Amino acid sequence: MKTIFRKKTMKITMQNGALQVPENPTIGYIPGDGIGQDIFPVAKKVLDAAVRRAYAGKRAIDWQKLLAGGETFEATGDYLPAETLDFIQENLLAIKGPLMTPVGEGFRSINVTLRQKLDLFACVRPVEYFPGIEAPVKHPEKVNITIFRENTEDIYAGIEFASGTAEARKLQQFLQNELGVTKIRFPETSALGVKPVSPDGTKRLVRAAFDYALVQGKTKVTFVHKGNIMKFTEGGFRKWAYEVQAEDAKYANLQLNDVIADNFLQQILLNPQKFEVVATLNLNGDYVSDALAAQVGGIGIAPGANINYTTGHAIFEATHGTAPDIAGKNIANPSSLLLSGVMMLDYLGWHEAASLVKTSLAESLAAGEATTDIGGSLSTADFGKILLAKI
Ligand code: NAI
């Protein structure tokens, strides 16, 4: 009798709203430009070791290298080849190092393109303090906040018209003649931008923040906005965000409040312990997540993920840039990428492996074993070796 060998499926899929993860899932990785080349090999080794250790070799990531960024452009003439996007469309997950942003008009940021093409509507940035790290505030340990930044709307939609162009002129005339707008101070020379904010975009982001709070056992969710000035866009976000609680009984016990963005930037310095989960619009989220990351000791350790919770697509990423000043010197801090890897392992449901990586990192940092940017003296590679030994 002929035996039929079926190839073991390795694709992660989304079924009935839940991620289905095989024992050997295929995951894309983009090492990134600049220090991406220093930190990615280290992070990959540490993540693999944690998975091996946690599951005694029964689980392993099937890594697939994907092309994107400056080096890819030099080799192929394309910053983001279609194959890379197709792969993530098909396989759902990828993790990436930093990518340089092409300079010059006509080129969009590769990161923004990935987020928009895959509709990764939630940018999730957990910010917490690791003892041992030099931080600029007296009590960095009071910070344990996860930001949910809306990733597809707001002025990041990229609808802008340059000063002096026919398009800007046309829009300005439409605003004046059709809508009776009289408030543009210099109508002849203004550049104009459009800020779309919708109940649909707001509510899917807020539901993601609420679901996260419930899973993590957190109760406080804060909406950060500038609704005092922008009544219909940011004020709309505030209004629609509150509505989500009434739409589903499972959210009934969450304690909601809202804070104006400028006050929030004061409050995170004065009373950071008041906040647990924060949902905010795109631009506010950009400012707030970097400010919080700096507060606990720097951008070299803050991880991030861009997720579409409906389709399952997710890209986990180091939140810092390519750091051209230290690229290739073997001194960059791989922690941001590693902690994004921890988020990825948690997203897969591989919590034991996630916790091994996080614990080894926390122990190293507490013992002063760290790279120079956060007060240590180790090279990237030596820091990686210490983590591997602990795992
Ligand atoms: P950057 O984050 O690359 O560097 C800012 C400063 O932080 C530099 O002094 C750098 O040495 C230091 N730094 C950053 N990451 C570090 C790490 N892991 N370990 C130790 N030190 C670290 O920001 P910059 O210079 O504004 O951007 C450089 C390039 O990166 C630009 O092309 C920018 O567009 C791109 N970029 C990409 C991002 C991404 O892919 N997610 C995010 C931010 C910037």
XYZ file of C-alpha atoms and ligand atoms in Angstrom:
435
model
C 0.000 0.000 0.000
C 1.254 3.421 -0.879
C 1.877 5.684 2.099
C 1.029 9.327 1.623
C 3.275 11.655 3.586
C 1.612 14.940 4.258
C 3.844 17.934 4.665
C 3.357 19.252 8.170
C 1.679 22.613 7.893
C 3.802 25.382 9.340
C 1.632 28.324 8.539
C 0.093 30.393 11.309
C -3.579 30.991 10.530
C -6.499 32.874 12.001
C -9.656 30.848 12.585
C -12.816 32.160 14.230
C -10.936 35.071 15.677
C -8.175 32.948 17.244
C -4.599 32.503 16.108
C -3.739 28.879 15.238
C -0.054 28.252 15.838
C 1.681 25.037 14.715
C 4.714 23.677 16.628
C 7.056 24.932 13.886
C 5.497 28.193 12.715
C 6.977 30.062 9.780
C 7.799 33.611 10.783
C 9.343 36.299 8.602
C 12.248 38.411 9.793
C 13.755 41.611 8.481
C 17.167 42.160 10.139
C 17.043 45.868 9.296
C 19.584 48.532 8.380
C 22.394 50.038 10.456
C 22.513 48.462 13.920
C 19.892 45.958 12.738
C 22.888 43.958 11.502
C 24.453 44.049 15.015
C 21.383 43.266 17.083
C 19.349 40.882 14.949
C 21.694 37.853 15.008
C 21.972 38.174 18.803
C 18.226 38.489 19.343
C 17.471 35.547 17.045
C 19.879 33.266 18.936
C 18.373 34.242 22.289
C 14.780 33.742 21.118
C 15.631 30.339 19.605
C 17.397 29.238 22.792
C 14.401 30.230 24.932
C 11.962 28.302 22.727
C 14.256 25.227 22.727
C 14.607 25.375 26.502
C 10.933 26.029 27.252
C 9.597 23.223 25.055
C 12.499 20.738 25.150
C 12.979 20.992 21.388
C 9.317 20.212 20.554
C 8.751 23.699 19.226
C 10.951 25.844 16.998
C 10.497 28.908 14.824
C 10.977 28.355 11.094
C 12.616 31.716 10.279
C 12.275 33.138 6.755
C 14.449 36.113 5.899
C 12.570 38.932 4.172
C 14.052 41.795 2.208
C 13.391 45.461 3.022
C 15.334 48.648 3.648
C 18.426 50.446 2.413
C 20.554 47.412 1.539
C 17.643 45.850 -0.283
C 17.252 49.062 -2.280
C 20.897 48.965 -3.317
C 20.557 45.343 -4.433
C 17.095 45.431 -6.029
C 16.128 49.083 -6.602
C 13.176 48.566 -4.274
C 12.877 49.492 -0.584
C 10.045 47.074 0.033
C 9.838 44.265 -2.554
C 6.337 42.906 -3.226
C 7.486 39.413 -2.124
C 8.068 40.700 1.412
C 4.573 42.106 1.690
C 3.073 38.998 0.064
C 4.895 36.750 2.528
C 3.505 38.617 5.537
C 0.022 38.752 3.984
C 0.161 34.969 3.676
C 2.023 33.985 6.881
C 0.675 36.721 9.197
C 3.746 37.404 11.374
C 7.102 39.122 11.039
C 9.679 40.670 13.325
C 11.948 43.453 12.233
C 14.962 45.513 13.123
C 15.042 49.240 12.309
C 14.757 50.409 8.723
C 16.193 53.629 7.359
C 13.584 56.062 6.077
C 14.294 56.981 2.449
C 15.039 60.686 2.194
C 13.432 62.740 -0.534
C 10.007 63.368 -1.911
C 8.122 60.491 -3.458
C 9.374 57.906 -0.946
C 7.142 56.893 1.923
C 8.491 55.500 5.153
C 8.816 51.702 4.824
C 7.404 51.270 8.325
C 4.351 53.396 7.564
C 3.831 51.528 4.276
C 3.902 48.151 6.055
C 1.408 49.359 8.665
C -0.963 50.757 6.047
C -0.782 47.900 3.526
C -1.437 45.291 6.229
C -3.931 47.528 8.060
C -2.017 47.021 11.334
C -4.358 49.284 13.240
C -2.937 48.992 16.758
C 0.577 50.051 17.640
C 1.151 48.438 21.027
C 3.956 49.824 23.180
C 4.352 48.389 26.702
C 6.617 50.583 28.821
C 8.020 49.315 32.105
C 11.146 49.865 34.135
C 13.880 47.277 34.528
C 15.916 47.778 37.741
C 19.569 48.444 37.036
C 18.939 50.803 34.153
C 19.893 54.450 34.499
C 16.708 56.494 34.171
C 16.322 60.292 34.171
C 13.502 60.375 36.770
C 13.570 59.578 40.506
C 10.966 56.807 40.420
C 11.014 55.060 37.058
C 9.627 51.918 38.742
C 6.248 53.676 38.998
C 5.857 53.370 35.220
C 4.032 50.293 33.949
C 1.877 51.520 31.106
C 0.863 49.979 27.793
C 0.043 52.407 25.014
C -2.419 51.482 22.267
C -1.753 53.988 19.498
C -4.175 54.112 16.568
C -2.045 53.390 13.530
C -4.109 54.030 10.393
C -5.870 57.384 10.746
C -5.184 60.936 11.912
C -2.772 63.191 10.055
C -0.624 60.099 9.411
C -3.032 59.240 6.581
C -0.615 61.309 4.493
C -3.214 63.571 2.858
C -1.208 66.767 2.515
C -0.820 69.411 -0.155
C 2.303 71.546 -0.404
C 2.256 75.320 -0.178
C 1.839 77.032 -3.525
C 0.560 73.971 -5.443
C -2.557 73.854 -7.597
C -3.966 71.157 -5.256
C -3.539 73.305 -2.152
C -5.139 76.217 -3.987
C -8.067 74.079 -5.112
C -8.670 72.728 -1.611
C -8.378 76.196 -0.108
C -10.954 77.531 -2.598
C -13.270 74.592 -1.881
C -13.004 75.245 1.844
C -13.672 78.960 1.412
C -16.321 78.855 -1.301
C -18.212 75.666 -0.499
C -17.835 75.362 3.260
C -17.534 79.021 4.205
C -14.192 78.567 5.948
C -12.723 81.921 6.923
C -10.149 80.833 9.464
C -7.130 80.112 7.271
C -4.794 82.931 8.279
C -2.689 82.930 5.085
C -4.922 81.268 2.480
C -2.721 82.041 -0.528
C 0.385 80.328 0.833
C -0.788 77.710 3.323
C 0.086 74.068 2.932
C -2.984 72.020 3.861
C -3.434 68.636 5.522
C -6.444 66.429 6.284
C -7.003 64.618 9.586
C -9.452 61.700 9.218
C -10.674 60.148 12.495
C -13.630 57.753 12.448
C -15.813 55.841 14.920
C -14.820 52.614 13.109
C -11.089 53.291 13.462
C -11.456 54.485 17.039
C -13.636 51.624 18.236
C -11.523 48.776 16.860
C -8.476 50.306 18.556
C -10.309 50.826 21.846
C -11.702 47.260 21.801
C -8.139 45.984 21.352
C -7.014 48.067 24.354
C -9.956 46.816 26.456
C -9.331 43.167 25.500
C -5.670 43.571 26.415
C -6.625 45.060 29.790
C -8.941 42.124 30.526
C -6.339 39.493 29.538
C -3.640 41.227 31.585
C -5.915 41.628 34.617
C -5.728 45.416 34.450
C -8.687 47.638 35.226
C -7.750 51.203 34.285
C -7.971 52.433 30.699
C -7.257 56.079 29.873
C -8.105 57.876 26.619
C -5.588 60.559 25.666
C -6.763 63.239 23.216
C -6.876 66.944 22.336
C -10.667 67.090 22.122
C -10.644 70.516 23.786
C -9.183 71.993 20.589
C -10.156 69.532 17.846
C -13.788 68.924 18.800
C -14.828 66.559 16.037
C -11.651 64.553 15.386
C -9.989 64.187 18.786
C -13.259 64.980 20.598
C -14.922 62.343 18.414
C -12.251 59.828 19.440
C -13.041 60.528 23.098
C -16.799 60.166 22.608
C -16.629 56.953 20.532
C -14.062 55.451 22.888
C -16.444 55.748 25.857
C -19.277 54.239 23.781
C -17.359 50.951 23.412
C -17.927 50.074 27.085
C -21.710 50.181 26.707
C -21.554 48.026 23.577
C -20.230 44.901 25.295
C -21.021 43.731 28.830
C -17.593 42.127 29.237
C -16.079 45.632 29.471
C -18.454 46.749 32.254
C -15.891 46.586 35.072
C -13.143 48.565 33.359
C -12.494 51.959 34.947
C -12.321 54.528 32.171
C -11.127 58.102 32.186
C -9.748 60.585 29.702
C -6.923 63.094 29.843
C -5.966 65.924 27.498
C -2.660 65.078 25.805
C -0.618 67.975 27.224
C -1.819 67.221 30.751
C -1.014 63.548 30.172
C 2.608 64.461 29.405
C 2.725 66.181 32.823
C 0.908 63.364 34.606
C 3.274 60.634 33.395
C 6.092 62.542 35.105
C 4.127 63.436 38.256
C 1.815 60.422 38.766
C 2.688 57.635 36.312
C 1.239 55.009 38.668
C -2.255 56.348 37.845
C -2.145 54.777 34.381
C -2.256 51.154 33.194
C -3.559 50.989 29.624
C -3.770 54.035 27.373
C -5.658 54.343 24.081
C -4.851 57.317 21.905
C -4.727 58.702 18.374
C -1.811 58.320 16.018
C 0.137 61.558 16.555
C -0.423 61.748 20.331
C 0.634 58.107 20.533
C 3.845 58.829 18.695
C 4.882 61.555 21.171
C 3.625 59.798 24.282
C 5.298 56.448 23.618
C 8.725 57.971 23.045
C 8.382 60.233 26.102
C 7.503 57.226 28.274
C 10.309 55.130 26.809
C 12.806 57.875 27.679
C 11.389 58.088 31.204
C 12.305 54.466 32.004
C 15.797 54.649 30.559
C 15.668 54.954 26.861
C 14.544 53.949 23.485
C 17.097 51.109 23.314
C 14.839 48.956 25.500
C 11.270 49.887 24.491
C 9.588 47.241 22.326
C 6.645 47.608 19.970
C 4.162 45.655 17.909
C 1.826 46.642 15.097
C -1.194 44.373 15.081
C -4.462 43.800 13.267
C -6.382 41.763 15.853
C -9.060 40.835 13.305
C -6.880 39.328 10.567
C -4.069 38.277 12.921
C -1.362 40.147 10.946
C 1.364 41.468 13.212
C 4.815 42.985 12.900
C 6.964 43.140 16.017
C 9.744 45.706 15.964
C 12.549 47.474 17.694
C 11.233 50.986 18.250
C 14.532 52.810 17.835
C 16.074 53.763 14.489
C 19.107 52.473 12.627
C 21.554 54.471 14.835
C 24.053 55.164 12.017
C 26.464 56.692 14.581
C 27.115 53.303 16.208
C 26.249 50.842 13.413
C 28.740 48.014 12.911
C 30.545 48.773 16.198
C 29.074 45.879 18.187
C 27.883 48.207 20.959
C 24.158 48.584 20.164
C 21.611 47.438 22.709
C 19.516 44.489 21.439
C 16.938 44.774 24.278
C 14.239 46.608 22.308
C 14.319 43.917 19.624
C 14.463 41.161 22.246
C 11.466 42.526 24.121
C 9.586 42.783 20.809
C 10.458 39.106 20.468
C 8.935 38.563 23.915
C 5.737 40.268 22.685
C 5.800 37.993 19.651
C 6.189 34.840 21.759
C 3.308 35.986 23.973
C 1.208 36.665 20.855
C 1.888 33.070 19.741
C 0.757 31.885 23.169
C 4.301 30.664 23.938
C 4.335 32.385 27.321
C 6.942 30.105 28.918
C 9.544 31.007 26.279
C 8.561 34.692 26.509
C 9.044 34.666 30.235
C 12.477 32.971 29.957
C 13.746 35.772 27.697
C 12.279 38.529 29.865
C 13.574 37.058 33.118
C 17.094 36.566 31.794
C 17.088 40.127 30.487
C 15.783 41.529 33.782
C 18.385 39.547 35.780
C 21.246 40.740 33.574
C 20.187 44.365 33.773
C 19.714 44.170 37.553
C 23.277 42.821 37.830
C 24.614 45.764 35.811
C 25.338 43.489 32.843
C 24.253 45.820 30.071
C 25.365 47.694 26.974
C 26.905 51.166 27.285
C 23.802 53.175 26.298
C 22.103 52.178 29.557
C 25.083 52.405 31.854
C 26.840 49.053 31.322
C 30.098 48.169 29.601
C 29.223 45.118 27.480
C 29.348 44.713 23.720
C 26.220 43.562 21.882
C 27.666 40.076 21.404
C 28.825 39.682 25.035
C 25.446 40.829 26.329
C 23.865 38.169 24.107
C 26.236 35.496 25.497
C 25.218 36.347 29.066
C 21.532 36.017 28.182
C 22.161 32.684 26.456
C 24.034 31.367 29.487
C 21.133 32.332 31.771
C 18.580 30.672 29.509
P 17.918 56.460 16.175
O 16.943 55.796 17.085
O 18.509 55.609 15.107
O 19.118 57.076 17.033
C 18.931 58.068 18.050
C 20.048 57.914 19.107
O 19.810 56.753 19.913
C 21.431 57.711 18.496
O 22.381 58.370 19.322
C 21.659 56.219 18.577
O 23.003 55.840 18.669
C 20.892 55.840 19.845
N 20.341 54.467 19.757
C 19.242 54.072 19.056
N 19.036 52.762 19.198
C 20.008 52.302 20.003
C 20.327 50.995 20.519
N 19.590 49.924 20.235
N 21.430 50.881 21.291
C 22.167 51.954 21.609
N 21.911 53.208 21.167
C 20.843 53.382 20.373
O 17.158 57.719 15.522
P 17.580 58.620 14.276
O 19.045 58.901 14.306
O 16.636 59.739 14.318
O 17.235 57.773 12.986
C 18.173 57.068 12.171
C 17.412 56.376 11.029
O 16.501 55.392 11.571
C 16.559 57.303 10.162
O 16.656 56.868 8.807
C 15.162 57.083 10.690
O 14.193 57.376 9.739
C 15.193 55.604 11.019
N 14.201 55.200 12.032
C 13.622 53.972 11.881
C 12.729 53.498 12.816
C 12.157 52.130 12.621
O 12.539 51.403 11.727
N 11.209 51.712 13.436
C 12.331 54.294 13.989
C 13.055 55.552 14.105
C 13.940 55.977 13.142
